[in-house]
Every structure is written in structure tokens, then in C-alpha cells.
Amino acid sequence: MKASKKPVLPRVPMPNQPPAERVRNFDEVALGYTPEMARQEAGRCLQCKKPRCVKGCPVEVPIPQFIAALAQGDVEHAYRIIKTTNSLPAVCGRVCPQESQCEGACILQAKGQPVAIGRLERFVADEYMHRDACGLITGKPECPYIDPEKKVACIGSGPASLTAAGYLAAHGCKVTVFEALHELGGVLVYGIPEFRLPKEKIVAKEVNALRELQVEFVRNRVGGKTFSISDLFAQGYKAVFIGVGAGLPRFLGVPGENLNGVFSANEYLTRVNLGRAYSFPEYDTPIIRGRCVTVFGGGNVAMDAARTAMRLGAESVHIVYRRTQAEMPARHEEVEHAIEEGVQVAELCGPLEFRAGENGSLAAVVLQKMELGEPDESGRRRPVAVQGATVELPTDLAVIAVGTRSNPVLLENEPELKLTGRGYVSVDEETGETSMPGVYAGGDIVTGAATVILAMGAGRRAAKHIARSLGCAVED
Ligand code: FAD
């Protein structure tokens, strides 16, 4: 990994909306690099001969090459390079856990200042967004010929299916995406809030670019209820990709959990993001605007729920986590942003009980104090209850963000689909094919709740095999 010995300047910081301002709106927090900042940051890349960053990226974006093009001011070329492997760079540049992927592997990480690869990817994608839609998907100037005989169906419209659809359309297949909800994008629209991932500016644009490649979107269609996989084959589809995600919430299993005022993160965020409850009564989705909010969990979902509650006017928001802040699985930047915005972390605490007030609704949660014991199977130190040490936290809104399970609706109605012991779809790891011939799956419905980029990687992998099975010319 020989790199040049040129002096390396400090990483260019990302401009953000100031905390006091952003906590009163749902606009995007991170404002993006200017062209000058992007060029300066791109100039920090050492152009390693054997770049580790590429290995750290699940879709293997040719990172040094796109950064070199950007450093020379050629945004279009940089975009086309990214597009060779990544179909949603504006999304990935915003939400990928770069610190544990490409940037975590950057040689400059040793000095604590890796190249800001995610921010550069976001800059390139945003700069290019307004250009032609075929280029957006294929990275090539011309739209491919779409063969009406090569019909492929994708079930679900999250990043796994969108990526599969984009790859297949770019290789000449006629793709239809069936989505259960009335908006397209999966967790990108109903889970991740507007202030991290703008829906109209980014997600809808990516979807519209797919439409230019004749990808058809059919909304309000529930696989396993309003149609089955055999219906699709009967309609002439030659292959099916399942990308229905893992959105079934887990609960805590403690007394009082069914009180008014206790929400799953899934319901809370869906009401706010998809139902636009933050604009009630302009949009008619009601939401409890808690004064004292407690969120359970330590991942990105917990951070999103807590920061959403702050924006909805909460006086206090606590995140309750059984281990310490250092062990939280959320992206570091999200934790930092949440704390800057006034969210408080109650670490080493676990839920014992929800208590009702005089009106019968949630009024408090009782927490068990914990300490860290011996490491468990995951290698992390296990939280252990400190006997007799409890604390009561006034709470009129609680949000539970402790993980999810597979979406069951399709799976329950397709008995030929082989599942894993944990209830996810079992696939051939190399091709993504399921136990049903011609039916592929990828994303959270295979791995369990994971990340956007892993879902995209799985969508791309399966799409490659589908395209090949339909006789399309596929690069290795
Ligand atoms: P999904 O995005 O879940 O999409 C599945 C789609 O299938 C949905 O639209 C659903 O409505 C539809 N569907 C379900 N059942 C059916 C059916 N029977 N018929 C038709 N359609 C159906 N990852 C990151 O990398 N970075 C982050 O910062 C991040 N933050 C997150 C924040 C939140 C609040 C959440 C919930 C997740 C976050 N994730 C993050 C995880 C990431 O969003 C997921 O891993 C990713 O979206 C999974 O993609 P997918 O395509 O497999 O499924």
C-alpha cells in the first residue's frame, strides 16, 4: 500500500445547520460541501496503489479513481466512475456508516483524519443530480434498449429493490416494482427522517430516474395478499426479486408497554415521515408530541426517533441504553448530532416498567441501573443489573427502538419459500436465489436489519444473476 509522501492537510469539515436552529425544523442538518471544499478534500487522497477503502465498501466503488477525477474538477467523470458500482450515491453519501467501511479502512484513519469519502460521494451525486436521468442510472449517456420479453418483478421498493431494478433496467430488462405502501423508497422514506435524507430532493429523484428507464412502479400492492409470486410468473414475469425488508418491530416485554403513549419506533417515525405528522393539521396524521420523551435503544433508529421528538417540541428527550455511550451501534456522527441538539443519554439503564398517570396514559418509566460485566458472545461486555438500584423517569411519550424482525406478510403466504431459523429468507449467498427457482431475495429480509449499502449490494448481486439468466450481456 505505497502512498505518496505529500503532506496531508486536515480533513475539510462539513458545514451543518447550527444546533439551536435545526432543532426547530426538519430541514437537512448537513449542508454539503461547496465545489471548492470538495476539491480541497479530494486533494487529501493519497491515491494508494492498493486502496483499502475500496475493499471496505460493500459495493466496491472505485474510490481513488472518482476522487482523482474530482480533484481535477471533472465532476461528470467522477459521477460516472461511482455509477459503475453504486446506483444510489446521493443516498449512500448521506447515510452509510463510512467510519466503519471505506473511511475506516483509509490509510489516513491511523491519524484520525481519513479522507471524507462519504461527503465527496454526496457532493458528486448532488452536483450531477440535475443531469440526464439515463446517465443517473447507467453512468452512460444513452438509454439502453428495454426488451419487453425480459420481464422482472421486484417486491418492495427499498434500496435493495431499487438497486436491483436499476441494474436490470440498465441491462435491458423490463422491470416492475410492487410496493405495499403509497410512497416509494422503503425505509428511505418512512424510516430515515427528512433532516438526514430529504425525500423530494434525493429519494424521489432516484426513483424518477428509474422511471426514465421504463421501470414501472405499482403502489399499494401487497405481495402475499393482493398478489402471489405464482401470479407474477403467470403474468409473464421471468424472474422475481424479493426486497421486503425487516420492519416488524420488537418490543421490550415489560409491564405497561401497551399504555397510551408507548410507540414502536417504526410507528412513530412512519407517522412523522410518511404521514407528515409534523405538519398536523395540514396533514391529518395525529402524533403525540411528548413533553418528556424516553427512547429505548442505541442504534440509528433510536437517534432518529430522539431527534424527531426534539423537533416536535419536547422539553426533554432521554435515550436509555443498557451499555455505555461508547458501545452504541449508531453512527458516531448521529450520536454527536443528537447530543448537540439537546438529547440526553441515560447510559447503563434498562427498562423495568411503564407506569400510568391519573388519566391512564403513560406518565413514567422505571429504569434498572446496570453495570458492565464479562464479555458476551458478541465480544461486548454484558450489561448486568445492579440489584436494588432503580430510578423513575417522568415520561409522557416512550419510543421503543430495540430492533426489528422480518416483514412476515409475503413469507407467510409463500410456503415454498425456505426460511432460516430466524425467520428470514434463505438464499444462495453467491447468487441471491431462494429455494423457489427464478425467485431471488436480498436486503434486510435476508440479513435482518442491516444497512442501506448492504441491501444495495445484495440487490446488485441478485440482479446480475437474474440478468445473466435472461441472456443479457453482463460484465464480471
Ligand atoms: P426496506 O428499506 O425496509 O424496504 C422494504 C420495502 O418493502 C418497504 O417499502 C415495504 O413497505 C415493502 N414491503 C414490505 N412487505 C411488502 C409486501 N408484502 N409487498 C410489497 N411490498 C412490501 N442504514 C444505513 O446504512 N444508514 C443509516 O443511517 C440508517 N438509518 C436508519 C434509520 C431508521 C429509522 C431505520 C428504520 C433504518 C435505518 N437504516 C440505516 C437501515 C436501512 O434503512 C435498511 O437496512 C435498508 O433500508 C434495508 O433495505 P431493504 O431494501 O432491504 O428494505
PDB file of C-alpha atoms and ligand atoms in Angstrom, residues 95 97 155-160 178-181 186-187 190-192 196 221-223 243-245 269 300-301 304 407 410 443-444 450-452 455, ligand 1:
ATOM      1  CA  VAL A  95     -26.467   7.561   5.414  1.00  0.00           C
ATOM      2  CA  PRO A  97     -21.639   4.120   8.107  1.00  0.00           C
ATOM      3  CA  ILE A 155     -41.424  -6.840  -4.494  1.00  0.00           C
ATOM      4  CA  GLY A 156     -40.818  -3.906  -2.136  1.00  0.00           C
ATOM      5  CA  SER A 157     -39.240  -0.586  -3.124  1.00  0.00           C
ATOM      6  CA  GLY A 158     -36.421  -0.152  -0.597  1.00  0.00           C
ATOM      7  CA  PRO A 159     -32.765   0.252  -1.558  1.00  0.00           C
ATOM      8  CA  ALA A 160     -32.368  -3.487  -2.318  1.00  0.00           C
ATOM      9  CA  PHE A 178     -44.624  -3.662  -6.482  1.00  0.00           C
ATOM     10  CA  GLU A 179     -44.780  -1.692  -3.222  1.00  0.00           C
ATOM     11  CA  ALA A 180     -47.222  -2.210  -0.350  1.00  0.00           C
ATOM     12  CA  LEU A 181     -47.202   1.445   0.750  1.00  0.00           C
ATOM     13  CA  GLY A 186     -38.831   1.752   1.810  1.00  0.00           C
ATOM     14  CA  VAL A 187     -37.030   2.845   4.963  1.00  0.00           C
ATOM     15  CA  TYR A 190     -40.764   6.006   6.076  1.00  0.00           C
ATOM     16  CA  GLY A 191     -37.847   5.467   8.495  1.00  0.00           C
ATOM     17  CA  ILE A 192     -34.915   7.839   7.995  1.00  0.00           C
ATOM     18  CA  ARG A 196     -30.978  13.306   7.355  1.00  0.00           C
ATOM     19  CA  ARG A 221     -49.879  -3.779  -3.806  1.00  0.00           C
ATOM     20  CA  VAL A 222     -49.106  -6.207  -1.014  1.00  0.00           C
ATOM     21  CA  GLY A 223     -47.187  -9.327  -2.030  1.00  0.00           C
ATOM     22  CA  GLY A 243     -36.807  -6.975  -1.112  1.00  0.00           C
ATOM     23  CA  VAL A 244     -39.490  -6.592   1.531  1.00  0.00           C
ATOM     24  CA  GLY A 245     -37.221  -5.573   4.422  1.00  0.00           C
ATOM     25  CA  LEU A 269     -41.221   7.517  12.554  1.00  0.00           C
ATOM     26  CA  ASN A 300     -29.526   4.879  14.256  1.00  0.00           C
ATOM     27  CA  VAL A 301     -33.247   4.289  14.705  1.00  0.00           C
ATOM     28  CA  ASP A 304     -33.676   9.362  14.603  1.00  0.00           C
ATOM     29  CA  ASN A 407     -41.769  -8.494   7.416  1.00  0.00           C
ATOM     30  CA  LEU A 410     -45.300 -12.210   1.981  1.00  0.00           C
ATOM     31  CA  GLY A 443     -31.512  -6.804   1.784  1.00  0.00           C
ATOM     32  CA  ASP A 444     -32.908  -6.839   5.317  1.00  0.00           C
ATOM     33  CA  ALA A 450     -28.619  -4.022   8.448  1.00  0.00           C
ATOM     34  CA  THR A 451     -27.584  -1.061   6.305  1.00  0.00           C
ATOM     35  CA  VAL A 452     -28.569   0.655   3.069  1.00  0.00           C
ATOM     36  CA  ALA A 455     -29.110  -4.018   0.933  1.00  0.00           C
TER      37      ALA A 455
HETATM   38  P1  FAD B   1     -36.637  -1.646   3.212  1.00  0.00           P
HETATM   39  O1  FAD B   1     -35.929  -0.348   3.093  1.00  0.00           O
HETATM   40  O2  FAD B   1     -37.240  -1.996   4.528  1.00  0.00           O
HETATM   41  O3  FAD B   1     -37.774  -1.680   2.109  1.00  0.00           O
HETATM   42  C1  FAD B   1     -38.701  -2.746   2.053  1.00  0.00           C
HETATM   43  C2  FAD B   1     -39.930  -2.268   1.303  1.00  0.00           C
HETATM   44  O4  FAD B   1     -40.775  -3.400   1.054  1.00  0.00           O
HETATM   45  C3  FAD B   1     -40.785  -1.281   2.102  1.00  0.00           C
HETATM   46  O5  FAD B   1     -41.115  -0.185   1.279  1.00  0.00           O
HETATM   47  C4  FAD B   1     -42.030  -2.076   2.471  1.00  0.00           C
HETATM   48  O6  FAD B   1     -43.194  -1.274   2.541  1.00  0.00           O
HETATM   49  C5  FAD B   1     -42.134  -3.029   1.289  1.00  0.00           C
HETATM   50  N1  FAD B   1     -42.866  -4.258   1.595  1.00  0.00           N
HETATM   51  C6  FAD B   1     -42.872  -4.989   2.728  1.00  0.00           C
HETATM   52  N2  FAD B   1     -43.681  -6.059   2.596  1.00  0.00           N
HETATM   53  C7  FAD B   1     -44.203  -5.991   1.338  1.00  0.00           C
HETATM   54  C8  FAD B   1     -45.105  -6.811   0.612  1.00  0.00           C
HETATM   55  N3  FAD B   1     -45.616  -7.928   1.146  1.00  0.00           N
HETATM   56  N4  FAD B   1     -45.438  -6.447  -0.652  1.00  0.00           N
HETATM   57  C9  FAD B   1     -44.923  -5.312  -1.220  1.00  0.00           C
HETATM   58  N5  FAD B   1     -44.058  -4.501  -0.563  1.00  0.00           N
HETATM   59  C10 FAD B   1     -43.691  -4.845   0.697  1.00  0.00           C
HETATM   60  N6  FAD B   1     -28.935   2.213   7.275  1.00  0.00           N
HETATM   61  C11 FAD B   1     -27.813   2.898   6.963  1.00  0.00           C
HETATM   62  O7  FAD B   1     -26.997   2.406   6.191  1.00  0.00           O
HETATM   63  N7  FAD B   1     -27.582   4.155   7.486  1.00  0.00           N
HETATM   64  C12 FAD B   1     -28.475   4.763   8.294  1.00  0.00           C
HETATM   65  O8  FAD B   1     -28.233   5.882   8.737  1.00  0.00           O
HETATM   66  C13 FAD B   1     -29.684   4.079   8.616  1.00  0.00           C
HETATM   67  N8  FAD B   1     -30.627   4.662   9.400  1.00  0.00           N
HETATM   68  C14 FAD B   1     -31.803   4.012   9.623  1.00  0.00           C
HETATM   69  C15 FAD B   1     -32.808   4.665  10.328  1.00  0.00           C
HETATM   70  C16 FAD B   1     -34.027   4.054  10.540  1.00  0.00           C
HETATM   71  C17 FAD B   1     -35.087   4.786  11.289  1.00  0.00           C
HETATM   72  C18 FAD B   1     -34.244   2.722  10.067  1.00  0.00           C
HETATM   73  C19 FAD B   1     -35.567   2.025  10.320  1.00  0.00           C
HETATM   74  C20 FAD B   1     -33.255   2.052   9.370  1.00  0.00           C
HETATM   75  C21 FAD B   1     -32.034   2.697   9.132  1.00  0.00           C
HETATM   76  N9  FAD B   1     -31.026   2.080   8.389  1.00  0.00           N
HETATM   77  C22 FAD B   1     -29.876   2.771   8.085  1.00  0.00           C
HETATM   78  C23 FAD B   1     -31.197   0.699   7.863  1.00  0.00           C
HETATM   79  C24 FAD B   1     -31.575   0.707   6.377  1.00  0.00           C
HETATM   80  O9  FAD B   1     -32.509   1.714   6.112  1.00  0.00           O
HETATM   81  C25 FAD B   1     -32.090  -0.657   5.946  1.00  0.00           C
HETATM   82  O10 FAD B   1     -31.070  -1.601   6.210  1.00  0.00           O
HETATM   83  C26 FAD B   1     -32.442  -0.683   4.453  1.00  0.00           C
HETATM   84  O11 FAD B   1     -33.433   0.264   4.142  1.00  0.00           O
HETATM   85  C27 FAD B   1     -32.936  -2.077   4.031  1.00  0.00           C
HETATM   86  O12 FAD B   1     -33.329  -2.019   2.691  1.00  0.00           O
HETATM   87  P2  FAD B   1     -34.346  -3.085   2.054  1.00  0.00           P
HETATM   88  O13 FAD B   1     -34.497  -2.701   0.627  1.00  0.00           O
HETATM   89  O14 FAD B   1     -33.901  -4.450   2.386  1.00  0.00           O
HETATM   90  O15 FAD B   1     -35.730  -2.895   2.847  1.00  0.00           O
END
